[in-house]
């Protein structure tokens, strides 16, 4: 993804600091951080995983092997890039609910392409997003959902192959957003949340200014209800990420991202993006907040946001 601008803290956060609650008994969402960390370790173990690589292929099989018994859909196509043609494959796991509508949680599983020969493994940028979705799948599978359907999407080809631009980036989600527009899925999406770089040991999820304001406010509400608000929204930034193609099509969408990875973001897109920089605790915070957001969405909680 690419950072566009830095902004100041918005009224959104301040006005929600008190946090309306859902009124019910607060129940800690279920999420197994040790298992999520283990998945992250295993994904990193495949080595660098850029599109078109053998390791990428192995990772696709690994993800699917963890989803046995779950309804899976695929969006596979060939992307034309400045480095030639590549197979791209978005993987979608569907957990049906009782209510009409879909909550989408998405994160990319490919790793940076230009760094493919540097030993780059993307522990935070690629592996953590893959792993958190696998653990969310564990929490959702085999349970009757009294709420909206939840679709988990392992997005592909998020990374640029040469240099980030509108044409060289987000290959997977641009294709998926078009597909879902054509088949009518987009209209059924209540909310779409992208998680990216969510395992930094020093976790500071930003307020992303291109995201849908009420959904950002809902993320902050969920974090506040769980006591994690100090890890959220200390700064506001504008980021191009996998949520963008959906924002552009009017889907309520948000990007959960910590784009300050190491002092001055020094570990981001470098071979230093390794397991020692991330933590199970951060996976837990991100994972539980997502579970809480799903619960709030199921109850149709929608914070009012001042402009
Ligand atoms: Zn990246």
CSV table of C-alpha atoms and ligand atoms in Angstrom, one decimal, residues 1-2 108 110-113 115 120 122 124-126 158-160 164 196-197 241 257 259 268-269 273, ligand 1:
chain,number,residue,atom,x,y,z
A,1,UNK,CA,0.0,0.0,0.0
A,2,UNK,CA,1.0,3.6,-0.3
A,108,UNK,CA,-3.4,-9.6,1.2
A,110,UNK,CA,1.3,-11.8,-1.6
A,111,UNK,CA,4.6,-10.2,-0.7
A,112,UNK,CA,6.4,-7.3,-2.2
A,113,UNK,CA,7.6,-8.3,-5.8
A,115,UNK,CA,12.2,-7.3,-3.1
A,120,UNK,CA,12.3,-10.4,2.1
A,122,UNK,CA,7.0,-9.9,4.9
A,124,UNK,CA,4.1,-8.1,9.1
A,125,UNK,CA,3.3,-7.1,5.4
A,126,UNK,CA,1.7,-10.2,4.0
A,158,UNK,CA,-1.9,-6.1,-3.6
A,159,UNK,CA,1.7,-5.1,-4.0
A,160,UNK,CA,3.0,-3.1,-7.0
A,164,UNK,CA,3.1,2.0,-7.0
A,196,UNK,CA,-2.7,-4.9,6.6
A,197,UNK,CA,0.4,-4.7,8.7
A,241,UNK,CA,-4.8,0.0,0.1
A,257,UNK,CA,-3.3,-0.5,9.1
A,259,UNK,CA,1.9,2.2,8.7
A,268,UNK,CA,8.4,-1.5,5.9
A,269,UNK,CA,9.3,-3.1,2.5
A,273,UNK,CA,10.3,-7.1,8.1
B,1,LIG,ZN1,3.4,-4.0,1.3
